[in-house]
Short mmCIF file of C-alpha atoms in Angstrom, two decimals:
data_model
loop_
_atom_site.label_atom_id
_atom_site.label_comp_id
_atom_site.label_asym_id
_atom_site.label_seq_id
_atom_site.Cartn_x
_atom_site.Cartn_y
_atom_site.Cartn_z
CA MET A 164 165.45 116.09 114.58
CA LEU A 165 163.14 119.06 114.38
CA ALA A 166 165.58 121.16 115.59
CA PHE A 167 168.71 118.88 112.52
CA ARG A 168 165.51 119.97 110.79
CA LEU A 169 165.43 122.93 110.61
CA ALA A 170 169.03 123.50 111.19
CA CYS A 171 169.26 122.63 107.55
CA MET A 172 166.29 124.28 105.77
CA LEU A 173 168.38 127.25 106.47
CA GLU A 174 171.76 126.67 105.48
CA THR A 175 169.94 124.61 101.98
CA GLY A 176 167.12 127.53 101.63
CA ALA A 177 164.36 124.26 101.08
CA ARG A 178 161.00 125.23 102.01
CA GLU A 179 159.05 122.83 104.33
CA ASP A 180 156.43 122.37 101.00
CA GLN A 181 159.42 120.90 99.01
CA ILE A 182 160.56 118.20 101.77
CA THR A 183 157.13 117.22 102.63
CA ALA A 184 156.25 117.01 98.96
CA PHE A 185 159.92 114.74 98.99
CA ASN A 186 157.82 112.38 101.77
CA GLN A 187 154.81 111.65 99.14
CA PRO A 188 154.11 108.33 96.68
CA GLU A 189 155.03 110.58 93.98
CA PRO A 190 158.29 111.83 92.06
CA VAL A 191 158.82 115.31 92.40
CA PRO A 192 162.19 117.06 91.64
CA ALA A 193 165.33 117.17 92.42
CA ASP A 194 165.72 120.65 93.02
CA ARG A 195 169.73 121.81 94.48
CA GLU A 196 167.45 122.54 97.80
CA LEU A 197 166.05 119.76 98.12
CA GLN A 198 169.20 118.15 97.42
CA CYS A 199 172.29 120.21 99.60
CA TYR A 200 169.13 119.73 102.95
CA MET A 201 169.80 116.07 102.00
CA TYR A 202 172.87 115.44 102.54
CA CYS A 203 172.61 118.38 105.39
CA MET A 204 170.45 115.72 107.12
CA PHE A 205 173.61 112.47 106.59
CA ARG A 206 176.28 115.61 108.13
CA ALA A 207 173.46 116.51 111.19
CA TYR A 208 173.53 112.73 111.90
CA ASN A 209 177.04 111.92 111.54
CA ALA A 210 177.06 110.07 108.62
CA THR A 211 178.86 111.11 106.59
CA LYS A 212 182.79 110.15 105.43
CA PRO A 213 185.36 112.79 105.60
CA ASN A 214 185.02 112.98 101.44
CA GLY A 215 180.86 113.82 101.58
CA ASP A 216 179.68 110.21 100.85
CA VAL A 217 176.91 108.88 102.34
CA ASP A 218 178.06 106.32 105.11
CA VAL A 219 175.50 104.07 105.50
CA ILE A 220 176.61 101.87 108.75
CA ASP A 221 176.09 105.13 110.41
CA VAL A 222 173.09 105.82 108.47
CA TYR A 223 172.26 102.31 109.85
CA HIS A 224 172.70 103.36 113.79
CA ALA A 225 171.24 106.97 112.91
CA ILE A 226 167.56 105.78 112.00
CA PRO A 227 165.21 104.05 115.08
CA LYS A 228 165.44 101.06 115.96
CA GLN A 229 162.10 100.46 113.95
CA TYR A 230 163.74 100.65 111.12
CA ASN A 231 166.23 98.74 110.71
CA SER A 232 165.25 95.37 108.57
CA VAL A 233 164.84 98.19 105.76
CA ALA A 234 166.77 100.34 105.94
CA LEU A 235 169.22 97.01 104.98
CA LYS A 236 167.04 96.64 102.79
CA ALA A 237 166.84 100.00 100.58
CA ILE A 238 171.20 99.55 101.68
CA ALA A 239 171.74 96.52 100.17
CA ARG A 240 169.96 97.92 96.54
CA CYS A 241 170.29 101.85 96.52
CA GLN A 242 174.32 101.45 97.34
CA PRO A 243 175.96 99.92 94.81
CA ASN A 244 173.95 102.12 92.07
CA ILE A 245 174.84 105.58 94.30
CA GLY A 246 175.72 108.38 91.30
CA GLY A 247 176.37 111.84 91.56
CA GLU A 248 178.76 114.54 90.98
CA ASP A 249 178.83 116.20 94.02
CA PRO A 250 178.14 115.32 98.52
CA CYS A 251 174.21 116.98 97.79
CA GLU A 252 173.23 115.15 94.27
CA ARG A 253 174.80 111.61 96.43
CA ALA A 254 173.18 112.33 99.49
CA TYR A 255 169.36 112.42 97.18
CA ALA A 256 170.14 110.26 95.40
CA HIS A 257 170.34 107.50 98.67
CA HIS A 258 167.09 109.16 99.34
CA LYS A 259 165.23 108.70 96.00
CA CYS A 260 166.93 105.06 95.85
CA TRP A 261 165.12 104.37 99.57
CA LYS A 262 162.02 106.21 98.51
CA GLU A 263 161.36 103.34 96.07
CA ILE A 264 162.65 100.18 97.54
CA VAL A 265 160.70 101.37 100.50
CA PRO A 266 157.95 103.50 99.44
CA ASP A 267 156.20 103.41 102.26
CA THR A 268 158.92 104.31 104.34
CA PRO A 269 158.60 107.59 105.11
CA GLN A 270 163.03 107.95 104.57
CA MET A 271 163.63 106.17 107.91
CA GLY A 272 163.21 108.64 109.44
CA LEU A 273 166.09 111.74 108.38
CA THR A 274 164.00 113.84 106.49
#
């Protein structure tokens, strides 16, 4: 995961402080770098479709097994409401919704 994190930070320009802030309970601004970092992480885990959308089945299989039950809860509640103009915005929307649904789970190991 650290290799993915570093590669995605380099690719997108996201900073450690942005990622750390996002993983805290408080809401944070949706900086473009952070949005694209989230998309990059999904790509790194092979959890995106050819059109750039997040593939929630692949996400489920990519996360550590201890998060499976919370992942199902988050996916069921978030998937119908995901929107955005491009893959970066949609990836961020997934992470943001999951953070709201399961705030005590640090992004299920995907950030």
